[in-house]
PDB file of C-alpha atoms in Angstrom:
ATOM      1  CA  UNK A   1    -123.209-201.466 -85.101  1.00  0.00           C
ATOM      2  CA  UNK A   2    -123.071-205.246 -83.879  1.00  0.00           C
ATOM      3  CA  UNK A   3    -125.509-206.280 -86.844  1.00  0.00           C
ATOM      4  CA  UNK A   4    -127.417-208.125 -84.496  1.00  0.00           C
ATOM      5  CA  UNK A   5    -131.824-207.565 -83.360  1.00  0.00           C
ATOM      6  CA  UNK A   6    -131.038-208.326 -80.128  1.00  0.00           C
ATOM      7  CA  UNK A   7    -127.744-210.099 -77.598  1.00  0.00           C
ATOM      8  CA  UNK A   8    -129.299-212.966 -76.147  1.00  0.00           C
ATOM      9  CA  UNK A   9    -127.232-215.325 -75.005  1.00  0.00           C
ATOM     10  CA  UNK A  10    -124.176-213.238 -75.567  1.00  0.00           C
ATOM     11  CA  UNK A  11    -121.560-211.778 -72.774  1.00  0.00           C
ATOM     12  CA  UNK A  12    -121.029-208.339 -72.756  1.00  0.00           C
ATOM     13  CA  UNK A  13    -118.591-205.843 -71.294  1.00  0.00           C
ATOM     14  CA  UNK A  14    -118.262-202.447 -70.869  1.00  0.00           C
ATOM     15  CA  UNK A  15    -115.091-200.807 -70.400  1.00  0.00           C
ATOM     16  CA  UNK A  16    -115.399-197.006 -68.961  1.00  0.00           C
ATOM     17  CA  UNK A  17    -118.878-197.564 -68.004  1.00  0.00           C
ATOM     18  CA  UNK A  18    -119.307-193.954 -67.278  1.00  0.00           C
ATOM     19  CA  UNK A  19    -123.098-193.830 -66.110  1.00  0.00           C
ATOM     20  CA  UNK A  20    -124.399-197.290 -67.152  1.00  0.00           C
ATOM     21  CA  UNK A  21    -126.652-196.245 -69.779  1.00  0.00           C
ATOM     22  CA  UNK A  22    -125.249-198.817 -72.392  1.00  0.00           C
ATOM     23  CA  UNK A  23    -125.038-201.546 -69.827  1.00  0.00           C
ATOM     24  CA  UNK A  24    -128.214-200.580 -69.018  1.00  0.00           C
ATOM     25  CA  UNK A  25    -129.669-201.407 -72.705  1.00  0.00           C
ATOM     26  CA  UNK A  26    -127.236-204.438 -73.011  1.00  0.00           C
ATOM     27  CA  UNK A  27    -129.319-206.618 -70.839  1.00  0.00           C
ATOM     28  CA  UNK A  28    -132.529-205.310 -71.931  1.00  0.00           C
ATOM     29  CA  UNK A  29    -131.454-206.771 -75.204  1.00  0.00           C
ATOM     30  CA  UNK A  30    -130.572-210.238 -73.441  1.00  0.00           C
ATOM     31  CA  UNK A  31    -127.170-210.279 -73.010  1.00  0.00           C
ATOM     32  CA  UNK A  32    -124.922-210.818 -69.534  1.00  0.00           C
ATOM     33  CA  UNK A  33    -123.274-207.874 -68.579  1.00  0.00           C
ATOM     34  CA  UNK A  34    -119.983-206.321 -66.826  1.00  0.00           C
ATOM     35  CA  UNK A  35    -119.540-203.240 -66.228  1.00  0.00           C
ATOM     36  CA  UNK A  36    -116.009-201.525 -65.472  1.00  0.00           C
ATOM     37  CA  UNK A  37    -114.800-197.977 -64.493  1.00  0.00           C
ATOM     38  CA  UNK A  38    -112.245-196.193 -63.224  1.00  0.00           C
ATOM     39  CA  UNK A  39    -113.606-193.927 -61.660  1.00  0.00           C
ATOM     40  CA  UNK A  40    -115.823-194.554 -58.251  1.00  0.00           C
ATOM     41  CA  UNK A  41    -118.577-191.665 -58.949  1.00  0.00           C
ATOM     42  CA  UNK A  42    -119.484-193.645 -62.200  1.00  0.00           C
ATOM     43  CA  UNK A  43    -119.487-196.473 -60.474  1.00  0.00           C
ATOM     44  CA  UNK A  44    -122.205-194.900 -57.744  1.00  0.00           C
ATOM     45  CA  UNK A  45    -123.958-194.230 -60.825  1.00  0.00           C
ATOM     46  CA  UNK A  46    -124.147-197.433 -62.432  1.00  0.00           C
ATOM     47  CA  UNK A  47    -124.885-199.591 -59.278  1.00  0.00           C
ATOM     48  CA  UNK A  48    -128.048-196.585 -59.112  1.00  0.00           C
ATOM     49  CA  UNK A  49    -129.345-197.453 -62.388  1.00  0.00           C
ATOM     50  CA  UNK A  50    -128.605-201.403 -62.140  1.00  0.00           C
ATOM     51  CA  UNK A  51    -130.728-201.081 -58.965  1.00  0.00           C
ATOM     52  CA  UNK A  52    -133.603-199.049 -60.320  1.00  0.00           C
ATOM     53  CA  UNK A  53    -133.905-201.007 -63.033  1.00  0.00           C
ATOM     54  CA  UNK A  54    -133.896-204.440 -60.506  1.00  0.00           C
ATOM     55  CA  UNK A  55    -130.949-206.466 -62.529  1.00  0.00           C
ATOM     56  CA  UNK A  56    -129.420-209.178 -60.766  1.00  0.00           C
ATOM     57  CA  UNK A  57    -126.080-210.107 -60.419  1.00  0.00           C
ATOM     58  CA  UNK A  58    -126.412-212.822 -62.794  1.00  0.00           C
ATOM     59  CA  UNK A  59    -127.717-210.420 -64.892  1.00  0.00           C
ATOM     60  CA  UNK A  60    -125.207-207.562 -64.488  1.00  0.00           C
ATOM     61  CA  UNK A  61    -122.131-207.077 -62.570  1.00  0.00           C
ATOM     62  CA  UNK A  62    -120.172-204.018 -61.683  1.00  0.00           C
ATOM     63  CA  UNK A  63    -116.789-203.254 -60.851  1.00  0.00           C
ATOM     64  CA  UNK A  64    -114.216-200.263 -60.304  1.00  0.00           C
ATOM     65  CA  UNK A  65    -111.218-200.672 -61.842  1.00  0.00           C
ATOM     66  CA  UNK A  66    -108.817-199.579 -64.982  1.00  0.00           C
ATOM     67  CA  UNK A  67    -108.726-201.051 -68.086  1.00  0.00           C
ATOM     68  CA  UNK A  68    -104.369-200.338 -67.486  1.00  0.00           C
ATOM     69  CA  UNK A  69    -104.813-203.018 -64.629  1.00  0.00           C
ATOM     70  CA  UNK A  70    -102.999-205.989 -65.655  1.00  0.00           C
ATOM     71  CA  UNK A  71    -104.725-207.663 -62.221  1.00  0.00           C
ATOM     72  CA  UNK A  72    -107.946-206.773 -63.260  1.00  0.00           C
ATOM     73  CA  UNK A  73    -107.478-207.586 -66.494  1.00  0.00           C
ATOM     74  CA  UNK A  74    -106.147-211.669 -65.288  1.00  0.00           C
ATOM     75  CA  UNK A  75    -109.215-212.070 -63.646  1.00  0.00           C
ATOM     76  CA  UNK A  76    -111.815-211.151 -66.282  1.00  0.00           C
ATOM     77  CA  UNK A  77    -113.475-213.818 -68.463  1.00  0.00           C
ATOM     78  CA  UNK A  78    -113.086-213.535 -72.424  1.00  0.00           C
ATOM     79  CA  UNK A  79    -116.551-212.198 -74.157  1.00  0.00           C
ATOM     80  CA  UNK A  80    -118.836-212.556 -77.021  1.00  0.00           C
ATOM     81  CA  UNK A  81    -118.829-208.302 -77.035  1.00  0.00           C
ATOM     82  CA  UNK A  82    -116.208-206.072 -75.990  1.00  0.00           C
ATOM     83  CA  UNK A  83    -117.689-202.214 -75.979  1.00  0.00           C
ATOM     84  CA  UNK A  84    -115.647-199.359 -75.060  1.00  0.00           C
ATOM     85  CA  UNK A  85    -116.472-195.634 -76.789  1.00  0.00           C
ATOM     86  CA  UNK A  86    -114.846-192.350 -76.213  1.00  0.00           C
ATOM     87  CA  UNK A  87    -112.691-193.962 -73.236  1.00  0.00           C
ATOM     88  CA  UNK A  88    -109.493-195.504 -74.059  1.00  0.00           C
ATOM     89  CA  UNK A  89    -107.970-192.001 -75.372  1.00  0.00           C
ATOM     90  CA  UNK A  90    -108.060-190.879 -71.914  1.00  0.00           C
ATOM     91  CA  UNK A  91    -106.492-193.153 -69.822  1.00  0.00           C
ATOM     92  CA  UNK A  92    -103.014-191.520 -70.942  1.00  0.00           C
ATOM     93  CA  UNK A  93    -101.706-195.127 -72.632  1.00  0.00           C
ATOM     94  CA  UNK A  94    -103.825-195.736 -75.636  1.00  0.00           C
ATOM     95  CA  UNK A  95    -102.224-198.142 -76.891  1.00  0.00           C
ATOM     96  CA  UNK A  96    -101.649-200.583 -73.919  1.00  0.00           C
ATOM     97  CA  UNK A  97    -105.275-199.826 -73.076  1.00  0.00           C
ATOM     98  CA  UNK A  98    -105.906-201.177 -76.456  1.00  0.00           C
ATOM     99  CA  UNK A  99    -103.943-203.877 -76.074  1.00  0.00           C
ATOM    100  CA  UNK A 100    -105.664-205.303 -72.853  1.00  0.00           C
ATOM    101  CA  UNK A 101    -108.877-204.559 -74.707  1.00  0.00           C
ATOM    102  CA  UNK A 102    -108.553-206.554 -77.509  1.00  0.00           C
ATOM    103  CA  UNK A 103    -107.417-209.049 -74.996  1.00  0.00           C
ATOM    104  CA  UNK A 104    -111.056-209.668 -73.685  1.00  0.00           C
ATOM    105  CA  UNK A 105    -112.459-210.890 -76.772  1.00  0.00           C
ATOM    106  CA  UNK A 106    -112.926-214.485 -77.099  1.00  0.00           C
ATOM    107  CA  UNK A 107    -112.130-215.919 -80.686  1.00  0.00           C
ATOM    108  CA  UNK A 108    -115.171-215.052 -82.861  1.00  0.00           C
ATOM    109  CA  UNK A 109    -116.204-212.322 -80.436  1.00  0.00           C
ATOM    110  CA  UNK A 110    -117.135-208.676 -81.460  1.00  0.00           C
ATOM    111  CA  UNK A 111    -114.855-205.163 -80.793  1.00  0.00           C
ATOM    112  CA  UNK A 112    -116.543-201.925 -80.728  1.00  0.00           C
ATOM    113  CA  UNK A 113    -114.229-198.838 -79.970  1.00  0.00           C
ATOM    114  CA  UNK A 114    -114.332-194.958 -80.436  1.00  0.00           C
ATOM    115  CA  UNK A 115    -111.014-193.440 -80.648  1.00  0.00           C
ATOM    116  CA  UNK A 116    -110.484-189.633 -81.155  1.00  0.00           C
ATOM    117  CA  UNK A 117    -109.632-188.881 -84.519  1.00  0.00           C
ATOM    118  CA  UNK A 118    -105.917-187.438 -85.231  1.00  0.00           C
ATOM    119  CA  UNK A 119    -106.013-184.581 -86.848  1.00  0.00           C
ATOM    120  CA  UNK A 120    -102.409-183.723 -86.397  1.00  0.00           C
ATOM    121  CA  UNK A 121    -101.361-180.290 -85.295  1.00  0.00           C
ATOM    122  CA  UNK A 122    -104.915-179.506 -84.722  1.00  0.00           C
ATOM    123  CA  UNK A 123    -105.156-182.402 -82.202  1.00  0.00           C
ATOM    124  CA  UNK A 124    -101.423-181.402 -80.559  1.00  0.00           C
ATOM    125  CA  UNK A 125    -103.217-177.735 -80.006  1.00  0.00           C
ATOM    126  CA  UNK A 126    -106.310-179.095 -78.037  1.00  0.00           C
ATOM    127  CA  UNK A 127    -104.235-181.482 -75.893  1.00  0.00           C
ATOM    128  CA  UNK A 128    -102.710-178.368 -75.395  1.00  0.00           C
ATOM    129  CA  UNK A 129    -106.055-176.278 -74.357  1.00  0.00           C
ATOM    130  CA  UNK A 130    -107.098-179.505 -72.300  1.00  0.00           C
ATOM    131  CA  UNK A 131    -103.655-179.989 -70.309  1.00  0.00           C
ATOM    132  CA  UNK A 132    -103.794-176.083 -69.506  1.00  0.00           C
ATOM    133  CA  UNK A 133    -107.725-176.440 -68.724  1.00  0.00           C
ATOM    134  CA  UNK A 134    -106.534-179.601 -66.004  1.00  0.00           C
ATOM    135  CA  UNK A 135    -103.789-177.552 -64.614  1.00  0.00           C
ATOM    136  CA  UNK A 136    -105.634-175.514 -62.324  1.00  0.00           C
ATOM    137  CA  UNK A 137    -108.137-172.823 -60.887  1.00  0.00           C
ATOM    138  CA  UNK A 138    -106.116-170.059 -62.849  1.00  0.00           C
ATOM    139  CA  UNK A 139    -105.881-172.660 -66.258  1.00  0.00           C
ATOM    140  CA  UNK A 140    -109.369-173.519 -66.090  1.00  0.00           C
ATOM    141  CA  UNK A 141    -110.933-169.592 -65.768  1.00  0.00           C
ATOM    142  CA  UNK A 142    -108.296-168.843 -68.619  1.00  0.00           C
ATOM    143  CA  UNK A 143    -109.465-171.416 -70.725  1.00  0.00           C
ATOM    144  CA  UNK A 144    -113.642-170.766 -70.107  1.00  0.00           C
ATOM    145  CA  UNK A 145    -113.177-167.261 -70.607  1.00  0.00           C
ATOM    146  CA  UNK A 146    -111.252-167.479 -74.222  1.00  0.00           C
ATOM    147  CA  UNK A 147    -113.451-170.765 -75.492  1.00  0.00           C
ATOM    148  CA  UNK A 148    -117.292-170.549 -74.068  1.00  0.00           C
ATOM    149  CA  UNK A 149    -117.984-167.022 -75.810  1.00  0.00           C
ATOM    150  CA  UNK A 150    -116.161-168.317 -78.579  1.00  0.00           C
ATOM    151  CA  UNK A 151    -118.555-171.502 -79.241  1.00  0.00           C
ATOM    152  CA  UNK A 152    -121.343-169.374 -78.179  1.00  0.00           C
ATOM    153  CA  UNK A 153    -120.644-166.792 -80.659  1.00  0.00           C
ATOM    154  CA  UNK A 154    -119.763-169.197 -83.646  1.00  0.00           C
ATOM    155  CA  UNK A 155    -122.816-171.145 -83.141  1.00  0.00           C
ATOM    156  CA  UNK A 156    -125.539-167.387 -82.977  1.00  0.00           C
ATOM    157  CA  UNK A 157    -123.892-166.319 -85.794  1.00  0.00           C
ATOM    158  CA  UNK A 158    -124.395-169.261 -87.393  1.00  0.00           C
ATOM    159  CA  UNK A 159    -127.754-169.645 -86.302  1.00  0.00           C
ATOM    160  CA  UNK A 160    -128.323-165.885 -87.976  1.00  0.00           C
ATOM    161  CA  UNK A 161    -126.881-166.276 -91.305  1.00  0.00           C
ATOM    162  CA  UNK A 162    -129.369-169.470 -91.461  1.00  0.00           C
ATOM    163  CA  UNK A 163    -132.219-167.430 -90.169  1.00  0.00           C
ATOM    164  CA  UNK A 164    -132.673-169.602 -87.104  1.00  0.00           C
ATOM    165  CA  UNK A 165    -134.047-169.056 -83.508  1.00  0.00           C
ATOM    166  CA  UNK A 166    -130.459-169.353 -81.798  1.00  0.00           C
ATOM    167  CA  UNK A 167    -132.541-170.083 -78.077  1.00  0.00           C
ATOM    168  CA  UNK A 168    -133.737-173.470 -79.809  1.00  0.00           C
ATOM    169  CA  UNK A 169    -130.587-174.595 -80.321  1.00  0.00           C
ATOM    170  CA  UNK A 170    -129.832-175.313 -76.659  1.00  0.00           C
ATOM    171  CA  UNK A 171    -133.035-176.166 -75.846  1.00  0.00           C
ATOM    172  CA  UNK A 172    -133.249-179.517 -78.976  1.00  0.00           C
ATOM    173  CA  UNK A 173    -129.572-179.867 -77.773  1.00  0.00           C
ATOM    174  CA  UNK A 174    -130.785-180.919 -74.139  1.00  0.00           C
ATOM    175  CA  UNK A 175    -133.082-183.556 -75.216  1.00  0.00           C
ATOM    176  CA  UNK A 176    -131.085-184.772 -77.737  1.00  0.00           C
ATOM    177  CA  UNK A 177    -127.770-185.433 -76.096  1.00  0.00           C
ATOM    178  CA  UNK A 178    -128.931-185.478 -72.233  1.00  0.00           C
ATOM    179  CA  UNK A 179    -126.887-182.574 -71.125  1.00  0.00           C
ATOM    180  CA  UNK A 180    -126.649-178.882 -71.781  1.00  0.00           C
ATOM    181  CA  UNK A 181    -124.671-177.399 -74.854  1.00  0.00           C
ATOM    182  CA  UNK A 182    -122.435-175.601 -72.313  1.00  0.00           C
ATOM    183  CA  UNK A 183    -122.093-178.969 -69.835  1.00  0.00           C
ATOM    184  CA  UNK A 184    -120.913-180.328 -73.433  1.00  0.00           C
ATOM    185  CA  UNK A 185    -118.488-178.083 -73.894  1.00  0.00           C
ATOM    186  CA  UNK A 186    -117.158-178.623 -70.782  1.00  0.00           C
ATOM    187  CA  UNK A 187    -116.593-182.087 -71.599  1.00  0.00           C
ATOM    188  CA  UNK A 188    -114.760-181.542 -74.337  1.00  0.00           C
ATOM    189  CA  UNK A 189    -112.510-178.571 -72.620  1.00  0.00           C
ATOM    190  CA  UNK A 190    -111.553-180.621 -69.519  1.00  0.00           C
ATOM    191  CA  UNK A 191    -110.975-184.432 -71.411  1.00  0.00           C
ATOM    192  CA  UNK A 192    -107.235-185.118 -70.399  1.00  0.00           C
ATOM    193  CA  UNK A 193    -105.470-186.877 -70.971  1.00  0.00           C
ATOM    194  CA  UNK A 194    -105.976-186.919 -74.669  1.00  0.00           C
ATOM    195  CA  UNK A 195    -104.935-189.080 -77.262  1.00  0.00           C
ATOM    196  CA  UNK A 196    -105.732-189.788 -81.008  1.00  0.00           C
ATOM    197  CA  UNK A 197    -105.117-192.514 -83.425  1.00  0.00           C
ATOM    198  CA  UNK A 198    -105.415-192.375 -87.101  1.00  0.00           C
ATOM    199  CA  UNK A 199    -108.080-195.022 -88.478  1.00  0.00           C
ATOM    200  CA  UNK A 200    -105.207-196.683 -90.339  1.00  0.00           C
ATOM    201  CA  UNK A 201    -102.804-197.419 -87.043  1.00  0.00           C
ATOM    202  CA  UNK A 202    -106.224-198.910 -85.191  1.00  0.00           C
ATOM    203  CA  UNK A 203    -106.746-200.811 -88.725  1.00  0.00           C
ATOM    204  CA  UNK A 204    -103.230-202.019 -88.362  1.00  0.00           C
ATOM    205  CA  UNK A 205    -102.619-202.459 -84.807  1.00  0.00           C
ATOM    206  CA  UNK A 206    -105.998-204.714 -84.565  1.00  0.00           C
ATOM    207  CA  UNK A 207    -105.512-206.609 -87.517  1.00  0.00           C
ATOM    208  CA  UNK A 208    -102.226-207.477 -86.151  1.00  0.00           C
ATOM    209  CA  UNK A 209    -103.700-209.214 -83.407  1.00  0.00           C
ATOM    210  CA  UNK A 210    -106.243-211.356 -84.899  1.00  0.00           C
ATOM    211  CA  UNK A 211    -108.761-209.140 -85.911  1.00  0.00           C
ATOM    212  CA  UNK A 212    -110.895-208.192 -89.126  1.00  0.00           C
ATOM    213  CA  UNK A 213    -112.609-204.613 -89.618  1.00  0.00           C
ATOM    214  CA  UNK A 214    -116.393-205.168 -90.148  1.00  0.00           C
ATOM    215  CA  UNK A 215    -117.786-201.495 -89.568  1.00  0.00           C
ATOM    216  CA  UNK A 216    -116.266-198.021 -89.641  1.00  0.00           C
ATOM    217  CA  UNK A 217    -117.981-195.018 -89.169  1.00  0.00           C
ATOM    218  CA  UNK A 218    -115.109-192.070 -89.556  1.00  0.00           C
ATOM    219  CA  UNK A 219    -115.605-189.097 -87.808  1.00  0.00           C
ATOM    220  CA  UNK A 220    -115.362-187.501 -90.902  1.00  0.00           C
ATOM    221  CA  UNK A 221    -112.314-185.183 -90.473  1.00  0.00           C
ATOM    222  CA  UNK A 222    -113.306-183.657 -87.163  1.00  0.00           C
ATOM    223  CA  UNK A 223    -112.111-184.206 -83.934  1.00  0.00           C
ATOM    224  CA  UNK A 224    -114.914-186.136 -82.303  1.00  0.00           C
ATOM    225  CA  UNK A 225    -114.312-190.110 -82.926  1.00  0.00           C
ATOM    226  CA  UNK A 226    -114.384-192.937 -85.461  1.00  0.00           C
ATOM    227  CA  UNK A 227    -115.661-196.078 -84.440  1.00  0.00           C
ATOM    228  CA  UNK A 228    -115.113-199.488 -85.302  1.00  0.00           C
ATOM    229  CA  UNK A 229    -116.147-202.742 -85.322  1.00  0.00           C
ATOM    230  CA  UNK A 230    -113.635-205.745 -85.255  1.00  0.00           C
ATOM    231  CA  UNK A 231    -114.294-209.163 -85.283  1.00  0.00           C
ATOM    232  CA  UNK A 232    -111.749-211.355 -83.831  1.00  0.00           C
ATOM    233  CA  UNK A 233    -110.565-214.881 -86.120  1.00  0.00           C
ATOM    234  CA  UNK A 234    -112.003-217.915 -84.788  1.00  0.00           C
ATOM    235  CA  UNK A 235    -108.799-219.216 -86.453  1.00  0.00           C
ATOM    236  CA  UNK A 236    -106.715-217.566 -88.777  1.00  0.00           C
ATOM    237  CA  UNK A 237    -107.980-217.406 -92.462  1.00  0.00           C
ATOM    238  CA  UNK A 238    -106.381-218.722 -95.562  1.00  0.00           C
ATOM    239  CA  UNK A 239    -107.885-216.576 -98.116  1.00  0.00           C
ATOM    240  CA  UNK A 240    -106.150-214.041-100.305  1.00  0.00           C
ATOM    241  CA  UNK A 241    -104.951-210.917 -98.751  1.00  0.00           C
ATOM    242  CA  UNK A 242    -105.091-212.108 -94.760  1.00  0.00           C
ATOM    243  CA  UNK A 243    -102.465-213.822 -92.844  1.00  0.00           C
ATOM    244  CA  UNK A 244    -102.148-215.009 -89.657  1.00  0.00           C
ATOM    245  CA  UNK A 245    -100.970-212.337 -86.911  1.00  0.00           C
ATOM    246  CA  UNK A 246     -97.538-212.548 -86.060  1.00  0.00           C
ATOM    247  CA  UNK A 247     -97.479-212.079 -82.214  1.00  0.00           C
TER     248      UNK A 247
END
């Protein structure tokens, strides 16, 4: 998505970490890397796989905090990269999580984001399903027991109109994704807070700020996420059809 065979040379940050695995690869590929979560399990996890892999500090850095933190956010350096995928729709303030995103780029520097797709009413009935899921013992066993056998059954029958071995299914799913169909499932069920964006308001509200679109994959009318890749003006053009943004 960044265009590039490798990031040497290039700073690199990594908002909503989660388990490390991307700043994990980032400096494999040569760049200097910081890693931020919310969230202190994830943390655990990354400082695990920073140590197994025997990155230095130099190297790699790690910290817990939230992308919402206008503290944290004062004492981070601008970078060449700013990565952040699936993350900023749940910290219940899109928006001013974007805006202290697009904050850490430095002028020429790369965005790469993954916001949920909106999908209108269908999006205002999972946040729905997920805020009942998060409410409780009693929300969550109501919402597994009317959802699981409905994915399950959606996905055999599918799987025997198509003359398919439905078993294989979960077992290619395992290796592909690096967790079971049903821990998937999960994930989806329990993400709240929730949030979407339409690919024209990020289009607008990064473009705004300095930014030009240089990759879009959509999610193609489904709920998971379309993803973007934004570079930020080094100054702002003159050509036709760009101006300067106004804050």
């Amino acid at each position: 998505m960044f265009e590039r065979p490798d990031l040497r040379g290039l700073t690199f940050v990594d908002i909503g970490s989660g388990s490390g695995l991307f700043p994990l690869a980032a400096p494999r590929l040569g760049a200097r890397v910081q890693s931020i979560d919310f969230d202190p399990d994830s943390v655990r996890c990354t400082q695990r796989l920073k140590e197994e892999a025997g990155a230095d500090d130099e190297e790699w850095s790690i910290q817990e905090g939230s992308i919402l933190d206008a503290d944290l956010l004062a004492r981070l350096p601008r970078f060449d990269l700013v990565y952040s995928w699936g993350v900023l729709h749940h910290t219940g303030d899109l928006w001013r999580a974007m805006q202290n995103t697009v904050a850490l780029v430095r002028p020429g520097g790369k965005l790469f984001i993954a916001i949920y797709n909106d999908q209108g009413k269908q999006s205002d009935r999972w946040r729905r399903v997920k805020k009942l899921y998060c409410s409780g013992v009693v929300g969550r066993i109501l919402v597994l027991s009317l959802f699981i056998p409905g994915f399950a059954l959606r996905l055999l029958l599918l799987d025997l109109v198509k003359l398919r071995n439905p078993v294989a299914r979960y077992r290619a799913y395992r290796r592909k994704r690096g967790m079971s169909l049903y821990h998937d499932w999960i994930d989806w069920l329990g993400g709240y807070p929730f949030e979407v964006a339409r690919p024209e308001d990020v289009l607008d509200f990064c473009r705004q700020r300095g930014f030009t679109l240089e990759r879009l994959k959509t999610a193609g009318g489904t709920p998971g996420n379309n993803q973007f890749v934004f570079r930020r003006w080094s100054q702002p053009p003159s050509g036709p059809g760009e101006k300067a943004p106004s804050d």
